[in-house]
Tab-separated table of C-alpha atoms in Angstrom:
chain	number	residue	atom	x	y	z
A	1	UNK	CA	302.445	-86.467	187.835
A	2	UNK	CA	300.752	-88.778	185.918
A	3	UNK	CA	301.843	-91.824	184.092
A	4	UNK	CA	302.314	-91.926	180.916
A	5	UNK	CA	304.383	-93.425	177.792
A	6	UNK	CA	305.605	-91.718	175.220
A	7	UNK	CA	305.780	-93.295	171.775
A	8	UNK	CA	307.750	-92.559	168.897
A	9	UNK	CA	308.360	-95.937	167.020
A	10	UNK	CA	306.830	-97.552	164.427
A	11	UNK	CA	307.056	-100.966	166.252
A	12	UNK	CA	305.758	-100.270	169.572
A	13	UNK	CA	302.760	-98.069	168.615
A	14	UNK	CA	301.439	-101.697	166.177
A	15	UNK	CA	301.705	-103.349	169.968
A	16	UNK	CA	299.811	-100.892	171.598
A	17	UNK	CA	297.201	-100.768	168.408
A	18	UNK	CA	296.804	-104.351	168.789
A	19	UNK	CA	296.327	-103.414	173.038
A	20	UNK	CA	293.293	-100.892	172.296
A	21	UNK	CA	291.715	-103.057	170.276
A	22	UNK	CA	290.578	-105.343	173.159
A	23	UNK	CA	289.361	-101.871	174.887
A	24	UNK	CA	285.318	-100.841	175.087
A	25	UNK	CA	286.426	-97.382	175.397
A	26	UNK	CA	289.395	-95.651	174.010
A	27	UNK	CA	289.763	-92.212	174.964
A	28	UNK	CA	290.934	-89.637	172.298
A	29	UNK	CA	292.795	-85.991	172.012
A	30	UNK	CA	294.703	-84.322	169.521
A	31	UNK	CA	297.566	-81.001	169.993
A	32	UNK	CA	298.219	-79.251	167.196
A	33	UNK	CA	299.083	-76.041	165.692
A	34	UNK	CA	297.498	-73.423	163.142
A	35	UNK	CA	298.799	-70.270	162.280
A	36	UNK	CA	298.938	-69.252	159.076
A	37	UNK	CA	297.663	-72.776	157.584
A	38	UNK	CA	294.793	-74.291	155.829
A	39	UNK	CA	295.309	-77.289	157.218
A	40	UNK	CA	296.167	-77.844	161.094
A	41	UNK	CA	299.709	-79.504	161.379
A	42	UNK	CA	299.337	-82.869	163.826
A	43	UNK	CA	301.648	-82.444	166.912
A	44	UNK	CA	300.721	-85.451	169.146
A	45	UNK	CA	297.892	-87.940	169.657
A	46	UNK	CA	296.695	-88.609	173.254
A	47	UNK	CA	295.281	-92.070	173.967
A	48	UNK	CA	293.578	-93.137	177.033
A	49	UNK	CA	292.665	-97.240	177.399
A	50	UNK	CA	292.336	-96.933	180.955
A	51	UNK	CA	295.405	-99.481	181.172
A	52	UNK	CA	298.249	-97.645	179.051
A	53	UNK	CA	298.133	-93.541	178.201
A	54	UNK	CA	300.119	-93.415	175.289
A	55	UNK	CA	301.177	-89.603	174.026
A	56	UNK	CA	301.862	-90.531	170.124
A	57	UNK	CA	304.641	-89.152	168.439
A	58	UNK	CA	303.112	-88.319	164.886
A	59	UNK	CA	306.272	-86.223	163.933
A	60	UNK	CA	308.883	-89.003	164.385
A	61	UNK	CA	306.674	-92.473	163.385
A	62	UNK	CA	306.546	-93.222	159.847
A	63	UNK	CA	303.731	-95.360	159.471
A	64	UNK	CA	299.879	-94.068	161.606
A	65	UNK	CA	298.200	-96.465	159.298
A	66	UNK	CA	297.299	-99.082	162.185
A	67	UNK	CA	296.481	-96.339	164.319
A	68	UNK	CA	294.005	-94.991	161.702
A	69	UNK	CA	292.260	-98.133	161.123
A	70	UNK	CA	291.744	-98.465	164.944
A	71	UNK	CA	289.850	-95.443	164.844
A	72	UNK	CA	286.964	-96.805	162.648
A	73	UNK	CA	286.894	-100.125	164.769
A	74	UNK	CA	283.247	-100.154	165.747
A	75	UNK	CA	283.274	-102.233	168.762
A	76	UNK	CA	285.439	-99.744	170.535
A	77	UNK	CA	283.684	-96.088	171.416
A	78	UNK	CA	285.942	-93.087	171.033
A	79	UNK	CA	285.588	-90.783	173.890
A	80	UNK	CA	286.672	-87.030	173.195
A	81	UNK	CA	285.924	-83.529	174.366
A	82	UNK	CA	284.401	-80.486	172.017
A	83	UNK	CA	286.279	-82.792	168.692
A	84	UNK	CA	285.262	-80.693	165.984
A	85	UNK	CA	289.024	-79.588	165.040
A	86	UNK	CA	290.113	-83.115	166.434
A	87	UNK	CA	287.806	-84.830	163.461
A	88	UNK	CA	289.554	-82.452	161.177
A	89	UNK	CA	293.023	-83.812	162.028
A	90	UNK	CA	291.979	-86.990	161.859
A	91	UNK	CA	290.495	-86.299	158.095
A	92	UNK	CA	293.337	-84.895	156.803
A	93	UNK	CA	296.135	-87.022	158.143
A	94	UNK	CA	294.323	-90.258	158.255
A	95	UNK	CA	291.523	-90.270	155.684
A	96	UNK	CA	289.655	-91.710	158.910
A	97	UNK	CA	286.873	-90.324	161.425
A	98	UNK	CA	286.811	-92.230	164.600
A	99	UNK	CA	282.980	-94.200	165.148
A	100	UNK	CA	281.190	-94.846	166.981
A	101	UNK	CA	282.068	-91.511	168.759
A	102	UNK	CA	281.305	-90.085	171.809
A	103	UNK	CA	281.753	-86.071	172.735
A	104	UNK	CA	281.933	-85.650	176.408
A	105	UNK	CA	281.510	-82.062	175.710
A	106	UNK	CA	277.889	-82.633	173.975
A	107	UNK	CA	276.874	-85.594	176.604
A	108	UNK	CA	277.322	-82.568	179.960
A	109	UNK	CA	275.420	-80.399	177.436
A	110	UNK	CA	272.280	-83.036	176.929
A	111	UNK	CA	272.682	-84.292	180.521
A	112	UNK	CA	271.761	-80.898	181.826
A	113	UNK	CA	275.254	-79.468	183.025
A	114	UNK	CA	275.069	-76.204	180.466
A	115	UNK	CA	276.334	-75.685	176.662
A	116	UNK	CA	280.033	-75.318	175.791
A	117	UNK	CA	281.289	-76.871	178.758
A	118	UNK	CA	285.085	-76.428	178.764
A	119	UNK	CA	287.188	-79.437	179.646
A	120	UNK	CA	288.738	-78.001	182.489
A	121	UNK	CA	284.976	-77.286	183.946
A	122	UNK	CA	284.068	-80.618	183.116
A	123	UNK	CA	286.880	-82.150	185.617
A	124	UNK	CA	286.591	-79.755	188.403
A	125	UNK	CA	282.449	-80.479	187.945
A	126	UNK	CA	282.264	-83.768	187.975
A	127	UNK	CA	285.834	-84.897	190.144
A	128	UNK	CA	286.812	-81.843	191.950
A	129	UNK	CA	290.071	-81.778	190.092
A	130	UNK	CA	291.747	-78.417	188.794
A	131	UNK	CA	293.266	-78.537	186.014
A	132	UNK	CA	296.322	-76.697	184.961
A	133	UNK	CA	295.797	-75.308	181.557
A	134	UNK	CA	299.439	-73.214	181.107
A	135	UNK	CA	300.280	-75.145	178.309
A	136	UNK	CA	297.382	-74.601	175.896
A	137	UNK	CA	299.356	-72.146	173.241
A	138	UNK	CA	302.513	-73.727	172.976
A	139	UNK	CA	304.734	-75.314	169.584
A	140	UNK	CA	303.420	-78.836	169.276
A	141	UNK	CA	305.846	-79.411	166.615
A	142	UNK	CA	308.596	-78.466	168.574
A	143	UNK	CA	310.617	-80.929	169.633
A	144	UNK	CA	311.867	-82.071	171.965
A	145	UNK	CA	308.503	-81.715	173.989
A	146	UNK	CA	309.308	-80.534	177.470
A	147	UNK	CA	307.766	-82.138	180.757
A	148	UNK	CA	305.446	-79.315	181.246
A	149	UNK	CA	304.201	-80.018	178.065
A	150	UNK	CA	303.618	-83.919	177.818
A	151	UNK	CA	302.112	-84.173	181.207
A	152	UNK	CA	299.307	-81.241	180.201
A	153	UNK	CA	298.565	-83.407	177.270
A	154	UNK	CA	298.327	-86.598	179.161
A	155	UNK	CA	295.788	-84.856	181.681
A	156	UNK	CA	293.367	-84.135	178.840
A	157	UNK	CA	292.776	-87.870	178.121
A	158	UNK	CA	293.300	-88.984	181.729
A	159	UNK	CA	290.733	-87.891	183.599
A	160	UNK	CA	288.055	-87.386	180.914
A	161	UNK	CA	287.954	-91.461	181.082
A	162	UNK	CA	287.216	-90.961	185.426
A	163	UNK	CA	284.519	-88.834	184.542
A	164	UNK	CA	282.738	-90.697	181.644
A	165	UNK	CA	280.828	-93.484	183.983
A	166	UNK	CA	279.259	-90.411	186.158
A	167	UNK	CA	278.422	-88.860	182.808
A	168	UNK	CA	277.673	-91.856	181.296
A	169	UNK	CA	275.003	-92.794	184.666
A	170	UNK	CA	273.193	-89.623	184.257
A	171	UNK	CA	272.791	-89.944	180.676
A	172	UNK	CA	271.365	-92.991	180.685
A	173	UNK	CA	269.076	-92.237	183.716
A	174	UNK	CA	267.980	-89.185	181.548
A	175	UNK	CA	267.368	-91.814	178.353
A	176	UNK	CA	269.385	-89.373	176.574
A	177	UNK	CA	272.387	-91.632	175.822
A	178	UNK	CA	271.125	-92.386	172.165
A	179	UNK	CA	270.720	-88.862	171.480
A	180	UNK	CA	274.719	-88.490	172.419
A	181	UNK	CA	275.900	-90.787	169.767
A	182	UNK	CA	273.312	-89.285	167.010
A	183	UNK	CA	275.398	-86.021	167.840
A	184	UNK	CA	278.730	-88.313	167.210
A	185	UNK	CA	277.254	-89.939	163.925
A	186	UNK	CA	276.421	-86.792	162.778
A	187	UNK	CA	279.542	-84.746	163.263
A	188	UNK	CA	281.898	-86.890	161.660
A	189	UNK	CA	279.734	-86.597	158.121
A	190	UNK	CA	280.541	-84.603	155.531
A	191	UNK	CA	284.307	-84.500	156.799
A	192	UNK	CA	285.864	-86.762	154.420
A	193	UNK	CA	285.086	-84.862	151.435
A	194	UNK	CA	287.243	-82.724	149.415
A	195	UNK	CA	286.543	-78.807	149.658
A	196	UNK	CA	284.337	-77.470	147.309
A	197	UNK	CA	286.151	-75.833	144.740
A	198	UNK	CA	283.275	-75.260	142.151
A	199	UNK	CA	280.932	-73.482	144.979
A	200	UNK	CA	283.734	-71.946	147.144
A	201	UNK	CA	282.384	-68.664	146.103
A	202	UNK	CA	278.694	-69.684	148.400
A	203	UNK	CA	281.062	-69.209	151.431
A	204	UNK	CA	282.009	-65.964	151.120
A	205	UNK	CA	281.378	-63.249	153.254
A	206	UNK	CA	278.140	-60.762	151.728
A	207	UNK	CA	277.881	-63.164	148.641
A	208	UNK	CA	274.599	-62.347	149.098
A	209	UNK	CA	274.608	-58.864	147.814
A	210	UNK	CA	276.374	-59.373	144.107
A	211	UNK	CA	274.180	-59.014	140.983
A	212	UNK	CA	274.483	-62.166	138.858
A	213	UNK	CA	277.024	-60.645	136.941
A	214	UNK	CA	278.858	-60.037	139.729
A	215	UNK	CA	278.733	-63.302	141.284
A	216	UNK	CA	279.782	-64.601	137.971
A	217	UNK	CA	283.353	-62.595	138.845
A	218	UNK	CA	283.113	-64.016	142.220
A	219	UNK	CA	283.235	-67.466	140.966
A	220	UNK	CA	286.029	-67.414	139.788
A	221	UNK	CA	287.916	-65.674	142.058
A	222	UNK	CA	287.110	-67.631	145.194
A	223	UNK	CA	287.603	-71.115	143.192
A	224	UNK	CA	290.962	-69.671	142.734
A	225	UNK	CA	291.622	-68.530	146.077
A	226	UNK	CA	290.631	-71.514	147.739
A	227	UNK	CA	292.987	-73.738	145.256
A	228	UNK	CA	295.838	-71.475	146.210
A	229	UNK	CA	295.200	-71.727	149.688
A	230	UNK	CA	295.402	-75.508	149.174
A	231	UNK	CA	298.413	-75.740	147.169
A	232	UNK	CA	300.388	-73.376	149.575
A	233	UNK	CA	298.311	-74.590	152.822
A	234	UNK	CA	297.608	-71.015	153.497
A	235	UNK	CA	294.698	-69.828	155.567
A	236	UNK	CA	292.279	-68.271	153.291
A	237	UNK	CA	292.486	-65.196	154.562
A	238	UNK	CA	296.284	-64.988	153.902
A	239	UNK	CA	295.686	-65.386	150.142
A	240	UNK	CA	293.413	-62.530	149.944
A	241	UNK	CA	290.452	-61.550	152.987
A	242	UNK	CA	286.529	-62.190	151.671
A	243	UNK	CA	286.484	-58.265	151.417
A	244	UNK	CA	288.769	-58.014	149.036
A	245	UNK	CA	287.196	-60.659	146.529
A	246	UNK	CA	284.059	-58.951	147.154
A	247	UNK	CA	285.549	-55.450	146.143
A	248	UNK	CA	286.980	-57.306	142.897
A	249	UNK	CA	283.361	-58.521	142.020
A	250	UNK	CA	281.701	-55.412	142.454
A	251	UNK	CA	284.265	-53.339	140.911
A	252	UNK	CA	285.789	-55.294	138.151
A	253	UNK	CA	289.182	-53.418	137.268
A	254	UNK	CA	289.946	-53.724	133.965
A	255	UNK	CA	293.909	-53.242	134.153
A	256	UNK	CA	296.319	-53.115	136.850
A	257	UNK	CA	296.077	-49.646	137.241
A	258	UNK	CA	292.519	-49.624	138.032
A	259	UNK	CA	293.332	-52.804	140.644
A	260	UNK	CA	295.976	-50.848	142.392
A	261	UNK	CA	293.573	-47.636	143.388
A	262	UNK	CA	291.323	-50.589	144.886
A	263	UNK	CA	291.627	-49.322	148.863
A	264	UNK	CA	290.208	-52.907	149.703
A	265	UNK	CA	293.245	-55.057	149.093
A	266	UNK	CA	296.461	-54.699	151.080
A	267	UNK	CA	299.627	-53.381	149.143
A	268	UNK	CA	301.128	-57.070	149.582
A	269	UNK	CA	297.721	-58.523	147.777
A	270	UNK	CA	297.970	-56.462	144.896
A	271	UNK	CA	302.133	-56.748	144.771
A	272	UNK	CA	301.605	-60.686	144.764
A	273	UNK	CA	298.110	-61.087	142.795
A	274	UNK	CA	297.497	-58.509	141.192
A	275	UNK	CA	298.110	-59.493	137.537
A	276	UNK	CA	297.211	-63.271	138.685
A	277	UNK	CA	294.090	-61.502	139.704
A	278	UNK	CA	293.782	-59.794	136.252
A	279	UNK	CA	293.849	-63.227	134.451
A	280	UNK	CA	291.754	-64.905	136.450
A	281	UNK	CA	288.548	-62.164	136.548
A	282	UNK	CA	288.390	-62.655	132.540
A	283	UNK	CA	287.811	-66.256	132.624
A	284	UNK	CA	284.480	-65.587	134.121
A	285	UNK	CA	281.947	-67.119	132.422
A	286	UNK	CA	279.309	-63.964	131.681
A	287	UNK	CA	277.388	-66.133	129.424
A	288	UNK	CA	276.319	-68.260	132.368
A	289	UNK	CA	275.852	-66.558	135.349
A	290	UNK	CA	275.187	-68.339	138.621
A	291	UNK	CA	271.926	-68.148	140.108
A	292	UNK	CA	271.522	-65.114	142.449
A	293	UNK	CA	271.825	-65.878	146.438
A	294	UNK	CA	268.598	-65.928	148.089
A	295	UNK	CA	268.650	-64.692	151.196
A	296	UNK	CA	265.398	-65.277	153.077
A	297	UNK	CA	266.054	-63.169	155.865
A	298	UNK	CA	265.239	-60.344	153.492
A	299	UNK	CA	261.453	-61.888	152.474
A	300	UNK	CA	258.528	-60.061	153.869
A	301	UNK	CA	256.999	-62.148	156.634
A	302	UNK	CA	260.886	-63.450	157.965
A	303	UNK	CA	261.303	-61.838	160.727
A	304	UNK	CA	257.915	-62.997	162.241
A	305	UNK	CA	257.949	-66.418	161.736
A	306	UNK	CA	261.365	-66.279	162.785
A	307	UNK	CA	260.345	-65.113	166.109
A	308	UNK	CA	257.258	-67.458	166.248
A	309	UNK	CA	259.896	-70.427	165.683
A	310	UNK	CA	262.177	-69.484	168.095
A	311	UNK	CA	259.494	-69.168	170.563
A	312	UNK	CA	257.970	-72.143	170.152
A	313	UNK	CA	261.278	-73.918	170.661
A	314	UNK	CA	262.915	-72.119	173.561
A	315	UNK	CA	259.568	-73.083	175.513
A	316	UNK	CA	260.223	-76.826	174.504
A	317	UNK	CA	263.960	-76.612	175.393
A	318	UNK	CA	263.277	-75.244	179.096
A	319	UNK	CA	260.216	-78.249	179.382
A	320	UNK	CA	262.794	-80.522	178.467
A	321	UNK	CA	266.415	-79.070	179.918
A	322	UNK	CA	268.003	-78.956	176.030
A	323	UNK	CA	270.208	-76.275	175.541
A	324	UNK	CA	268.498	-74.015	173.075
A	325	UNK	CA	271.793	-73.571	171.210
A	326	UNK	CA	271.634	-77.778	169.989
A	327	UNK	CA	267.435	-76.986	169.276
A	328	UNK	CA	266.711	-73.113	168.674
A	329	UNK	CA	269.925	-71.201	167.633
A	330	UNK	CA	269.336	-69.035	164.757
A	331	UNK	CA	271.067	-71.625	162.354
A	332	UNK	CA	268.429	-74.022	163.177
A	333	UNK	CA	265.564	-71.866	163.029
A	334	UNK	CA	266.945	-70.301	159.531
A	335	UNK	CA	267.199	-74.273	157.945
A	336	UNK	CA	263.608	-74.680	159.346
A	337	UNK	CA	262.272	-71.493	157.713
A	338	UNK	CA	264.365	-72.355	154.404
A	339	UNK	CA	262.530	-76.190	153.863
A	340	UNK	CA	259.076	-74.775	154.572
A	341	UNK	CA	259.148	-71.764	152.274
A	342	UNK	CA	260.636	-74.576	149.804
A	343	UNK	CA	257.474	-76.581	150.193
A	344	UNK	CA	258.813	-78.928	152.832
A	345	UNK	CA	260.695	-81.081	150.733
A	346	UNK	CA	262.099	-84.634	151.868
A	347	UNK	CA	265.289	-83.881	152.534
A	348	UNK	CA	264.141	-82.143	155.884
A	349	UNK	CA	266.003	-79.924	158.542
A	350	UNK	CA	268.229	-80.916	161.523
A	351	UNK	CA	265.374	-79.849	164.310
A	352	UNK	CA	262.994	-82.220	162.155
A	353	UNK	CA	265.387	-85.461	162.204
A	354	UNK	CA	266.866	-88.114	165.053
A	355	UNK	CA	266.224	-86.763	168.707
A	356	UNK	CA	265.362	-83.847	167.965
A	357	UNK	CA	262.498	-84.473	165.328
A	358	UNK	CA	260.860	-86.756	167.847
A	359	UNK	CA	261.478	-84.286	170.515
A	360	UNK	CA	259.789	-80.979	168.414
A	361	UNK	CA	256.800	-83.745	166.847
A	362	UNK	CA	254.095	-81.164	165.826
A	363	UNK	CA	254.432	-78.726	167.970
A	364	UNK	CA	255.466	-76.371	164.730
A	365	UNK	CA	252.951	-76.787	162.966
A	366	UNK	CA	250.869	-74.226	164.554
A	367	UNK	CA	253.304	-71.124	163.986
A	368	UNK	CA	253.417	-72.370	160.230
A	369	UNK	CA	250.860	-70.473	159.883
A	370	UNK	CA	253.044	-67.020	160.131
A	371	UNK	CA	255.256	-67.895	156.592
């Protein structure tokens, strides 16, 4: 069993603030749960100094604010594992994203120990340590927390701060340790921003095959959803599924008659909605419609650059042991294809910036040739 403290007071989490401040490395985890919410609901905060592993109590303590501020302390580098959702958390409840930032789960990736490592398969890899993972879909807001519990979280901080000198050795014998906090830099970006009310309508599913007039219906109906979904803190899809705003768009119903022989929203939908629905459709604004969704897969010519792309990058990934899913997945290859058929504009795409630009250099330029 592993040692650990558990804090739930205001007073002794500003001591052990002011304590990981003196730290290099501060190692980081989140539990939380998500159900039926927008937002994830904090459960505890793991913390890993190497000196005292603190499992934070966000439930019970009233003020995080130190603990927030500690996480954009510069001179201390945040160690965490696969933190995409963790960096959400950290958004929403403390208007914060932890730098400069280390993911262990990228590092094993660009150190040559395969993509999407799992935490667990990180351990046993690199200390020979299994690691009990019973406790992975459990309440987190629950309390009290049971033993089981606590000591699970405390072993996903613990030993990720053993491993990181071996990982850290091998990435810096591999000169790849710069390219590890790019990665960091770059997924904390973006995250502090408010959602996108105006374009929420871009992110739903088959936007792409609306008429103008449609999309104009479209609009409106996912700026609504989406500020429903935030005022409620309901997952999206428990307002009403993409499917359902698409059928609305194409369809149009004119009265709630028409809307109820719609087969693509659920009975509850239309019971809840349905006149809401109604309203909202005839504020769309048909004397400016939005710009139709161009989808380049669809343009003559796509499918063979696309190929002569991904080619040309899978052979530089194996030449230099990068996963092709951080160089060549089809998201990167679809960005690339976007900015050249757009004239190559400055604002250029991921595989052309940081590591990876200098990696790819020219070698590009002659399967342009194909658009």
């Amino acid at each position: 069993m592993l040692a650990f403290e558990y804090v739930s007071d205001d007073a002794r989490l500003t001591e052990l603030v002011a304590q990981y401040r003196q730290a290099p490395l501060l190692v980081l985890d989140t539990e939380f749960v998500r159900t039926r919410t927008y937002y994830a609901k904090l459960g505890l905060i793991q913390a890993y100094d190497g000196k005292t592993l603190a499992l934070i109590d966000p439930v019970a303590i009233d003020d995080l604010s130190g603990f927030w501020a500690l996480l954009t302390d510069t001179s201390i580098i945040k160690l965490v594992h696969s933190c995409s959702e963790d960096l959400e958390v950290f958004a929403r409840n403390g208007g914060c994203q932890p730098a400069p930032l280390f993911d262990s789960q990228i590092a094993a990736a660009l150190a040559g120990d395969g993509h999407g490592l799992g935490y667990a398969k990180l351990v046993e890899s690199y200390l020979g340590v299994e690691i009990d993972k019973g406790e992975s879909r459990t309440d987190w807001m629950k309390r009290p927390l049971t033993e089981a519990q606590l000591n699970y979280a405390a072993n996903d901080v613990y030993y990720l701060y053993k491993l990181y000198p071996q990982l850290l050795d091998k990435l810096q014998g591999q000169s790849r340790l710069d390219w590890v906090m790019e990665e960091g830099e770059r997924l904390t970006q973006g995250r502090l921003s408010a959602p996108d009310i105006e374009n929420a309508y871009l992110k739903v599913k088959n936007g792409f095959q609306l008429t103008r007039k449609q999309l104009a219906y479209l609009k409106v109906l996912a700026s609504w959803r989406l500020t429903r979904a935030l005022k409620k803190d309901l997952a999206l899809g428990f307002v009403i599924k993409d499917h359902g705003l698409i059928a609305l768009a194409k369809k149009q119903p004119k009265d709630i008659q028409q809307l109820l022989k719609l087969p693509d929203l659920t009975e509850q939908e239309k019971r809840i909605h349905g006149k809401e629905l109604l309203r909202v459709m005839a504020t769309a604004d048909l004397e400016n419609l939005p710009e139709a969704i161009d989808v380049i897969a669809l343009k003559p010519g796509y499918k063979a650059a696309f190929k002569a792309i991904k080619n040309a990058l899978v052979a530089l990934c194996e030449e230099s042991s990068v996963p092709t899913e951080l160089l060549a997945s089809k998201r990167h290859i679809h960005e690339y294809l976007n900015w050249c058929l757009q004239g190559k504009p400055e604002n250029k795409p991921l595989v052309m910036t940081g590591w990876r630009g200098d990696l790819v250099g020219n070698r590009l330029d002659e399967v342009n040739a194909v658009l």
